[in-house]
Coordinates of C-alpha atoms in Angstrom, one line a residue:
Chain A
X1019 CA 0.0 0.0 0.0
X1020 CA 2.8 2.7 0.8
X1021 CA 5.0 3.8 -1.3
X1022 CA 8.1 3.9 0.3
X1023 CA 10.0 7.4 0.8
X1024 CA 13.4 7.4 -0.6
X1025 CA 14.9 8.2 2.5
X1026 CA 18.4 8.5 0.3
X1027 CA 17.9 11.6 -1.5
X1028 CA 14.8 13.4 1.2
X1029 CA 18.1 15.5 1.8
X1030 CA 18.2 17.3 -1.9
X1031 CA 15.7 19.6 -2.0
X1032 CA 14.5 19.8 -5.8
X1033 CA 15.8 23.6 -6.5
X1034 CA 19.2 22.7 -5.7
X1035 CA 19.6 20.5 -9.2
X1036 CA 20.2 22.8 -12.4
X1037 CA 17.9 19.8 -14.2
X1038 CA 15.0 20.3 -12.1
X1039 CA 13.6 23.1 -13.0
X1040 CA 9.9 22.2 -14.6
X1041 CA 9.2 21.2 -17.6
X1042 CA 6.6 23.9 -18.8
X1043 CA 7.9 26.9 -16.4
X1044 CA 8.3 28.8 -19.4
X1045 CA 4.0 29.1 -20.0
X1046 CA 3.1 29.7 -16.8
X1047 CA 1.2 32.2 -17.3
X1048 CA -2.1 32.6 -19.2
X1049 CA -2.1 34.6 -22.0
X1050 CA 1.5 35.1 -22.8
X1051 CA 2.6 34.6 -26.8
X1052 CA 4.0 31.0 -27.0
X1053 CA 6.4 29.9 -29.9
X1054 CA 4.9 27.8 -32.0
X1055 CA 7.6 24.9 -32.5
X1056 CA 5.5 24.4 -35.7
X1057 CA 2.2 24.4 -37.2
X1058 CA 1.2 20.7 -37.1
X1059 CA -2.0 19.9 -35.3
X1060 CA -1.7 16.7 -32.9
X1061 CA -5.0 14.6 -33.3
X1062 CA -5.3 14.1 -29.6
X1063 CA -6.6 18.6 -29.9
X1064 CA -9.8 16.9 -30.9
X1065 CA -10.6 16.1 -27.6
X1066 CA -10.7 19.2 -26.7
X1067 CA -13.9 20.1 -28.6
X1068 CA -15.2 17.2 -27.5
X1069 CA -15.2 18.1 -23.8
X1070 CA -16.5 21.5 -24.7
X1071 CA -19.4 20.1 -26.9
X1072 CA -20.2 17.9 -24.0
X1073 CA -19.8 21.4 -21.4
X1074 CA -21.9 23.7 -23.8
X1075 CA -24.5 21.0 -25.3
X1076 CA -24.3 18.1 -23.5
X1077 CA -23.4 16.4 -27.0
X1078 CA -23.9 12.7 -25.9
X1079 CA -21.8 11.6 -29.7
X1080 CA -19.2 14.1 -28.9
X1081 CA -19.0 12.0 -25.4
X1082 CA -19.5 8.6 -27.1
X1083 CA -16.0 8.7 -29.0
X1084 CA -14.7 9.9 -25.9
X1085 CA -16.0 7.1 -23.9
X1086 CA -14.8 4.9 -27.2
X1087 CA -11.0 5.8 -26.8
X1088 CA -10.6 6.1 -22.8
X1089 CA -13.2 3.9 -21.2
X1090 CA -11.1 0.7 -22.4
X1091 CA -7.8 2.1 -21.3
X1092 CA -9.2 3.5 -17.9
X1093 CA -10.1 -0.3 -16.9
X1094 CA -6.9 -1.4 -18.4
X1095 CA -4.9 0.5 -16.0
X1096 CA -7.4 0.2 -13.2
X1097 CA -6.8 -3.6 -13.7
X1098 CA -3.4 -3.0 -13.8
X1099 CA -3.1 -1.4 -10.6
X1100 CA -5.0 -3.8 -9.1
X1101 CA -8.5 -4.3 -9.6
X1102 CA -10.5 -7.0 -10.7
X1103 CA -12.4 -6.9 -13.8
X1104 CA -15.8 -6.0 -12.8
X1105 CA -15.3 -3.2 -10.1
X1106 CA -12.4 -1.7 -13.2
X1107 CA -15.4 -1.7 -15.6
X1108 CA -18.1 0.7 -13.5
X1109 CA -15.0 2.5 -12.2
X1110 CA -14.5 3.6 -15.8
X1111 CA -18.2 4.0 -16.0
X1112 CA -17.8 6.1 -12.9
X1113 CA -15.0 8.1 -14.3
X1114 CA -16.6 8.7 -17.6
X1115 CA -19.3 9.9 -15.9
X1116 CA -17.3 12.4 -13.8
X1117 CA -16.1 13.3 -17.0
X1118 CA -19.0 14.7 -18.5
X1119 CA -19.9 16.3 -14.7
X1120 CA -17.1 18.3 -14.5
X1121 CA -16.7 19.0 -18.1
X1122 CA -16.4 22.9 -17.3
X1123 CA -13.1 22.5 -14.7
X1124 CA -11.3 21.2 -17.8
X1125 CA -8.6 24.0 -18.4
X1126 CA -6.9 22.7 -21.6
X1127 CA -3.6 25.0 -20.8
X1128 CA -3.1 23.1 -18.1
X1129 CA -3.4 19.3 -18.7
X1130 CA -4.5 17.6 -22.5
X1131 CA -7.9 15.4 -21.8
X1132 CA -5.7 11.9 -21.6
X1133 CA -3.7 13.9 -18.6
X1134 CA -7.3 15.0 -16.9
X1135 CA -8.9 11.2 -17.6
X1136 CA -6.0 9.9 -16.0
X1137 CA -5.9 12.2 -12.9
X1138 CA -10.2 11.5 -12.4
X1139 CA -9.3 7.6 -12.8
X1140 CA -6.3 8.6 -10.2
X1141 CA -8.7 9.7 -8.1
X1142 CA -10.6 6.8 -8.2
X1143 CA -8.9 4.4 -7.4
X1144 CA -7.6 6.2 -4.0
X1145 CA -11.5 6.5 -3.3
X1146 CA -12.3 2.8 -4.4
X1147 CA -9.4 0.7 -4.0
X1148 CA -7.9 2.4 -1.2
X1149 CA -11.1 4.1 0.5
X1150 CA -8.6 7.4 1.3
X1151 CA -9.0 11.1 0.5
X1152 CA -7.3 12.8 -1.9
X1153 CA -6.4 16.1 -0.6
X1154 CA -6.0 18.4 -3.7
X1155 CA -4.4 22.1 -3.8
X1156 CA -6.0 24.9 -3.6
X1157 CA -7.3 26.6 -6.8
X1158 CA -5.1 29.1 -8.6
X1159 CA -6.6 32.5 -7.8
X1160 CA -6.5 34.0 -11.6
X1161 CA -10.3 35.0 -11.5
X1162 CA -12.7 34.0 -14.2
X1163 CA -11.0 34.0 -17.5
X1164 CA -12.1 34.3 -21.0
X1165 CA -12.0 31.1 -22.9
X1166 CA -7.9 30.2 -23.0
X1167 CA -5.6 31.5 -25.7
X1168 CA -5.8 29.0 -28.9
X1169 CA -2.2 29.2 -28.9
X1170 CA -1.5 28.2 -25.2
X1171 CA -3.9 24.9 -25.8
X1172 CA -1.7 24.1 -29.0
X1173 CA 1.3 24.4 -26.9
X1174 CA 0.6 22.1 -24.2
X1175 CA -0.6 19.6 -26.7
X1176 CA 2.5 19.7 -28.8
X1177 CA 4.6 19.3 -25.4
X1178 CA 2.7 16.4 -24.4
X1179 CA 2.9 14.9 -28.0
X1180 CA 6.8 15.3 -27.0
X1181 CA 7.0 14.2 -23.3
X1182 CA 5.0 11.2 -25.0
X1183 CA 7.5 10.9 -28.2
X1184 CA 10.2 10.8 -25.5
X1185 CA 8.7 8.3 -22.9
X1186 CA 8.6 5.5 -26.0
X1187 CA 12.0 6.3 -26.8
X1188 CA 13.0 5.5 -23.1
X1189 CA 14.5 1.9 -23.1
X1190 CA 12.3 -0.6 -22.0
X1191 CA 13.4 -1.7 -18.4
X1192 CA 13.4 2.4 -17.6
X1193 CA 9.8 2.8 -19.1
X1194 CA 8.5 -0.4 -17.7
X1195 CA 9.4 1.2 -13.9
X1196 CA 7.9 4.3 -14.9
X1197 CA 4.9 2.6 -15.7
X1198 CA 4.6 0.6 -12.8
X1199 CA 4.9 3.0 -10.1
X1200 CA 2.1 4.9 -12.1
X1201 CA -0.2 2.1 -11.3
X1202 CA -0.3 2.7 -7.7
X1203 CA -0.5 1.2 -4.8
X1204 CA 3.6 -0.8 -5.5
X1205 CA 6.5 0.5 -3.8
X1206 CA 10.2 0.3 -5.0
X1207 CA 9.7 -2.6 -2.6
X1208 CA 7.3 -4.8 -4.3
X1209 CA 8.7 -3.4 -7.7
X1210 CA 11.7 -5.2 -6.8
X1211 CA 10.1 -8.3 -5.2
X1212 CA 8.4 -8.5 -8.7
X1213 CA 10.9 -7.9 -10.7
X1214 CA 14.0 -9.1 -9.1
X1215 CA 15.7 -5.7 -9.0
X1216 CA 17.2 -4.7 -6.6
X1217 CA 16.0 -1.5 -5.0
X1218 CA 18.8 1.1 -5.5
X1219 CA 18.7 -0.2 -9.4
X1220 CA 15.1 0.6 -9.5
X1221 CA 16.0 4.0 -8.2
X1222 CA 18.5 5.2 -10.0
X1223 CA 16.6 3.7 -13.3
X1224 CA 13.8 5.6 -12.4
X1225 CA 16.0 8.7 -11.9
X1226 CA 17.8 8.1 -15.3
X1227 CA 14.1 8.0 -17.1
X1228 CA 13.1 11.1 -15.6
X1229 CA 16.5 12.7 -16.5
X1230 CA 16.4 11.5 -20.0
X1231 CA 12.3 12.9 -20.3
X1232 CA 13.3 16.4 -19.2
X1233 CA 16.3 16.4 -21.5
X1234 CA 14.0 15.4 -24.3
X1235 CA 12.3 18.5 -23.5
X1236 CA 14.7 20.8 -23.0
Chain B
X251 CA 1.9 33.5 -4.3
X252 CA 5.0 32.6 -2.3
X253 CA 8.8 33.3 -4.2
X254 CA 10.8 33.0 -1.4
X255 CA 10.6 29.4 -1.2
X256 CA 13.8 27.6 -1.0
X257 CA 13.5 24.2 0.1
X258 CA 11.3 22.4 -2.3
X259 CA 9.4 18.8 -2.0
X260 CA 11.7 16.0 -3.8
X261 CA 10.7 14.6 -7.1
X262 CA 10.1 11.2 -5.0
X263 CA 7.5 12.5 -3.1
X264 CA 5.4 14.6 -6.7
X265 CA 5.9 11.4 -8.6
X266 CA 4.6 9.5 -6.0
X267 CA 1.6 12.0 -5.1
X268 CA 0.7 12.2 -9.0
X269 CA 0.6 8.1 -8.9
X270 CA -1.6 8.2 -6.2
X271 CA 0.4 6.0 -4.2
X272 CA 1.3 8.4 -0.8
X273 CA -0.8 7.6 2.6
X274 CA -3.1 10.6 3.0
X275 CA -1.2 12.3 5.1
X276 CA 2.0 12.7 2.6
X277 CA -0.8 13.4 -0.1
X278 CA -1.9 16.3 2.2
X279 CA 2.1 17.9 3.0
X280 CA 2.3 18.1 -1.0
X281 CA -1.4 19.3 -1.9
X282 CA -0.5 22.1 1.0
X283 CA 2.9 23.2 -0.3
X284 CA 1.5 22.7 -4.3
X285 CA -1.1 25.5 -2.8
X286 CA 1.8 27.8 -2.1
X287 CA 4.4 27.1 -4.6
X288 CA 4.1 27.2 -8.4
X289 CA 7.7 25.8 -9.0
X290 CA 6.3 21.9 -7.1
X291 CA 2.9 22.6 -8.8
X292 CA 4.5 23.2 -12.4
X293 CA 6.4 19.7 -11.9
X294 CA 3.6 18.2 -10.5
X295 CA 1.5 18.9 -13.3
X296 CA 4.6 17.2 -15.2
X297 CA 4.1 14.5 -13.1
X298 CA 0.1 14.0 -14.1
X299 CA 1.1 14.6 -17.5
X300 CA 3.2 11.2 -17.6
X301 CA 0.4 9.5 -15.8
X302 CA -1.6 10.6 -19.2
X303 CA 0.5 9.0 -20.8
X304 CA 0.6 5.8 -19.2
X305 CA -2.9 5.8 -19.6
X306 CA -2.8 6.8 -23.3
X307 CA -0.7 4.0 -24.0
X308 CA -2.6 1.2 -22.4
X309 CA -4.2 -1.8 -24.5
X310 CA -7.7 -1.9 -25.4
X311 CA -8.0 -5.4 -26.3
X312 CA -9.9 -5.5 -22.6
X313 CA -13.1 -3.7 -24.5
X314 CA -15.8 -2.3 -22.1
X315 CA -18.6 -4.5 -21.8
X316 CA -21.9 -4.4 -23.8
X317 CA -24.3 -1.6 -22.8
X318 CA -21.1 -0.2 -20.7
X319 CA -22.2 3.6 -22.4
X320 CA -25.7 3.3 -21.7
X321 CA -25.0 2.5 -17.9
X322 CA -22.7 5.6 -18.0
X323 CA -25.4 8.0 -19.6
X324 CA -27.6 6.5 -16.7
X325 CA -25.0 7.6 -14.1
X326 CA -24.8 10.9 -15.4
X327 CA -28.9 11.1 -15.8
X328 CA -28.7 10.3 -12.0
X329 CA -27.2 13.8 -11.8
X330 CA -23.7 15.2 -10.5
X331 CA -22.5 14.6 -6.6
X332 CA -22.7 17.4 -4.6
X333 CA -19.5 19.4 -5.2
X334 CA -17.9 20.4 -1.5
X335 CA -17.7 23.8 -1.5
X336 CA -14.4 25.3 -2.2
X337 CA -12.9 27.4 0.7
X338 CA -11.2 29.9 -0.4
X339 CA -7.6 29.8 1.5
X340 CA -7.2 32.1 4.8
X341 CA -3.6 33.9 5.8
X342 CA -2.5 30.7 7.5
X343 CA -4.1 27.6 6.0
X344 CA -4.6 27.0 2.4
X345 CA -7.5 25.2 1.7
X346 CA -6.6 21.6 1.2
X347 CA -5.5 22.0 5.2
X348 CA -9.1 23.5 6.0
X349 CA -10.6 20.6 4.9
X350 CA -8.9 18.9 7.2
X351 CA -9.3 21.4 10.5
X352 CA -13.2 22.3 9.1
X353 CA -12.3 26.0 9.3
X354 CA -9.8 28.4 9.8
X355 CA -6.8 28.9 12.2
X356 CA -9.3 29.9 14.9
X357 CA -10.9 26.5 14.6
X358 CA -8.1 24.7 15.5
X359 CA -8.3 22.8 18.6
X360 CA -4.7 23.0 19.7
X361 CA -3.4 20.6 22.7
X362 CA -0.5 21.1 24.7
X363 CA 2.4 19.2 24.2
X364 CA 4.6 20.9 26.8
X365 CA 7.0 23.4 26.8
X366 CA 4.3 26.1 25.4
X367 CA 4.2 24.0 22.3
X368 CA 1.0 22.9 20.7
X369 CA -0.4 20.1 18.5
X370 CA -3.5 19.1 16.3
X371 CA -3.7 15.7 14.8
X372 CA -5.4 15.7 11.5
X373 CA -7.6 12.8 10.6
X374 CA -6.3 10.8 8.1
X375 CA -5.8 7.5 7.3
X376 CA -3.1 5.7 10.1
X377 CA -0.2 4.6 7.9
X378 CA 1.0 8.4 8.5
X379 CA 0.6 11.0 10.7
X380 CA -0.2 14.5 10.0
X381 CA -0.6 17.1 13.1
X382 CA -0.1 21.2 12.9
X383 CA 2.6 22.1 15.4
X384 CA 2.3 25.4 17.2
X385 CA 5.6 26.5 18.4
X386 CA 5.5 29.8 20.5
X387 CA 7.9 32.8 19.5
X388 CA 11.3 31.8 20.4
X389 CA 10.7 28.6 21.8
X390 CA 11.9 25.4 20.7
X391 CA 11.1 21.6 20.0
X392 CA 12.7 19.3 22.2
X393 CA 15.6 17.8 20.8
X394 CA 14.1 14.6 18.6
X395 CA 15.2 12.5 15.5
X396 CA 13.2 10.1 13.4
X397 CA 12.4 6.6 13.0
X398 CA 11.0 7.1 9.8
X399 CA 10.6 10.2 7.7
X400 CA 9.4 13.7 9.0
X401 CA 8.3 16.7 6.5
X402 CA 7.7 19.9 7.9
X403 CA 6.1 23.0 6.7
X404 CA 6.5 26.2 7.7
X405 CA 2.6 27.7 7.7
X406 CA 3.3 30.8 9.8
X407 CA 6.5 32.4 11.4
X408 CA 9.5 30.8 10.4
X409 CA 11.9 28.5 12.5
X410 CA 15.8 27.4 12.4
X411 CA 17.3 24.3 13.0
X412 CA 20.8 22.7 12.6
X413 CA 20.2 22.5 8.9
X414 CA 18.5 26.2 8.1
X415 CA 16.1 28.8 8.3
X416 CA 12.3 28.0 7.0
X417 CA 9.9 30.2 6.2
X418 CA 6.2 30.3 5.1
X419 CA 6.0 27.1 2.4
X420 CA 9.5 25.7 2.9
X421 CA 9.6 22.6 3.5
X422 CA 12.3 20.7 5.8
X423 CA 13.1 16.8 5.0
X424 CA 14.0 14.9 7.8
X425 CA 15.4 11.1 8.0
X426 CA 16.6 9.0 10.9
X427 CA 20.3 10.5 10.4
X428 CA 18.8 14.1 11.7
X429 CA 18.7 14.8 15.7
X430 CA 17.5 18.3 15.3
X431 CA 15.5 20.7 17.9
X432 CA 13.3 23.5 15.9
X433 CA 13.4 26.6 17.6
X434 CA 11.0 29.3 16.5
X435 CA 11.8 33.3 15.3
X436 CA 11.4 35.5 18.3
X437 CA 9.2 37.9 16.2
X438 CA 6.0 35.7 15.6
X439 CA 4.6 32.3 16.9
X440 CA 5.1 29.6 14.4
X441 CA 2.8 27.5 13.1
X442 CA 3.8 24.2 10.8
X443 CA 2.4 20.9 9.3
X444 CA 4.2 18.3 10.3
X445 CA 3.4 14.2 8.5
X446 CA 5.4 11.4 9.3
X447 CA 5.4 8.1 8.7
X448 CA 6.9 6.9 12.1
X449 CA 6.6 7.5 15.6
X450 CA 9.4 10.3 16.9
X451 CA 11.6 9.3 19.0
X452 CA 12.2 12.3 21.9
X453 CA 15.8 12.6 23.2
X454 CA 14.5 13.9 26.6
X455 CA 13.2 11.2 29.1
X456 CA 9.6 12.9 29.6
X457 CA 8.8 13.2 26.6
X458 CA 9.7 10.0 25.4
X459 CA 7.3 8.7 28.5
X460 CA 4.7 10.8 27.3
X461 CA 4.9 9.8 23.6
X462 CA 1.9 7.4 23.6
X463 CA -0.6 9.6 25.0
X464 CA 0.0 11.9 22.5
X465 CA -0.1 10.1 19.2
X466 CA 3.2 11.4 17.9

């Protein structure tokens, strides 16, 4: 159930590290002109129309193809972290339906709709599979806002399309780990019980896939 | 919005809270510094953005079952859960925190530890701890390490220790190796979050004797 903290590096506080710095500091803020790093439309911008169609008109077809693409792959990781088949398949009903409930918190500068699915099927499973709270921060206090810049949306796509690109070019025993601690609930321990690493290995391979993600976006 | 900050939360601990695999308690330290620091909220949104996609990479040969969209559409006929209301964050306590104490610094319901210094146990789930420590202007913890690991946030005042000086949002990491004895700025009380996932161990004999009583 717990993740174990890595009591090794609690000591290096994440400013100190010239590689730390985040990912997307440079659009922090709303509004600001972006560099497009070209004109290219990712497919996965769709989605975004789709969750306002379902916000503005509750469009049930613009939430069917929704519910086509990530129903299947919100039971496949809620299976993979841990839960049987049938309480996976009306969690994804349940998340699906939170979907189309909180349709207007979606704030596409912030997170693509794969990155939102996955942190309402997150959620979930705390509730579900490990009946805790999910304390969440507080909301950013920038007032009501006009409907976001086209360009900022385009932005975060084409980063994710990148973070993405750059996760399948990690080699596989680095992107396996990373995969696995993203379905919950396994610490490094039972990592290594499971895969016969030992523990410092799968730290430092994590450390190297996250090193190797954030130099792919640099 | 808090610039000042200095000593951050480790990518161990945002990976781990974007997963979804922290007790509640550790899910509650980084939701409360994430409310005051946009450098730990950035990467944490970094964080959420891998999780999307893990989950944009999963097989779908394990199809939803037959009628799986109708039952959806007849959740969402059923209408949406009440949505909590959102408290908007006080001075002191941003609001994941007041969810936790049901109000504001006022509604706290402090008890004495000893030595002027105060503590609130937050309810959360028992494989950590989280408590608010109020430490009076000037004084000091008694001298304790760690059989586990202790975070603590600096909510109001600031405080100094063998390894630094914390203010509002900073966050100090604390392992077995650290024997260390908080002591408070004279100017203002202090007031901290404090999770750990171990019992302290007090280097004074009282109170190490009065550890059970008082759940830390």
């Amino acid at each position: 159930m717990f993740t174990e903290i890595d009591t090794v590096t609690m000591d290096e506080p994440a400013a100190n590290g010239p590689a730390l710095k985040p990912w997307r500091a440079k659009k922090r803020i709303r509004g600001k002109p972006v560099n497009k790093a070209d004109g290219s439309c990712d497919t996965r911008a769709e989605w975004v129309s789709h969750i306002r169609r379902i916000r503005d008109a509750q469009d049930q077809a613009a939430f069917a193809e929704l519910f086509q693409h990530f129903a299947p792959r919100i039971k496949a990781f809620l299976i993979k972290s841990g839960s049987d088949v049938t309480l996976a398949e009306e969690c994804a009903q349940e998340v699906m339906a939170t979907l189309w409930h909180k349709a207007h918190l979606f704030d596409p500068t912030r997170a693509t709709v794969a990155t939102w699915v996955f942190t309402i099927a997150r959620n979930k499973r705390i509730d579900v599979l490990r009946k805790q709270r999910r304390p969440e921060p507080e909301n950013l206090g920038w007032g009501p806002e006009a409907e976001p810049g086209q360009d900022d949306i385009v932005a975060l796509q084409q980063e994710t399309a990148q973070l993405r690109n750059a996760m399948a070019a990690l080699p596989d025993a680095q992107r396996q780990l990373i995969e696995k601690a993203y379905f919950g609930d396994l610490s490094h321990r039972e990592i290594a019980s499971q895969t016969g690493l030992p523990l410092g290995t799968i730290k430092s391979r994590i450390r190297l896939a996250l090193d190797r993600l954030r130099h792919a976006m640099n | 919005m808090n610039n000042k900050i200095k000593h951050h939360l480790t990518d161990d601990l945002l990976m781990a809270y974007a997963a979804g695999s922290l007790p509640e308690a550790f899910d509650l330290m980084v939701a409360t510094h994430l409310s005051l620091c946009d450098h730990c909220r950035a990467q944490a949104e970094s964080f959420d953005a891998v999780g999307g996609c893990v989950l944009q990479d999963q097989d779908t040969s394990d199809s939803m079952g037959d009628g799986a969209l109708a039952a959806t559409m007849a959740l969402i006929a059923q209408g949406a859960p009440v949505a909590k209301p959102v408290r908007p964050g006080c001075s002191v306590l941003p609001a994941p925190l007041q969810d936790y104490v049901g109000g504001d610094v006022n509604d706290i319901r402090w008890r004495r530890i000893g030595m002027g210094v105060k503590q609130a146990i937050l309810p959360t789930t028992r494989d950590a701890t989280a408590r608010l420590l109020f430490i009076p202007a000037g004084a000091a913890v008694p001298d304790h390490s760690h059989n586990g690991v202790e975070l603590t946030m600096v909510l109001q005042g600031a405080f100094s220790d063998e390894v630094d000086h914390f203010i509002r949002g900073d966050v100090e990491i604390a392992d077995e190796d650290l024997h260390h004895m908080p002591t408070a700025d004279i100017t203002e009380d202090c007031i901290c979050l404090a999770v750990t996932d171990a019992p302290l161990k007090f280097n004074k004999l009282v109170p190490r004797l009065l550890q059970p009583f008082l759940q830390i």
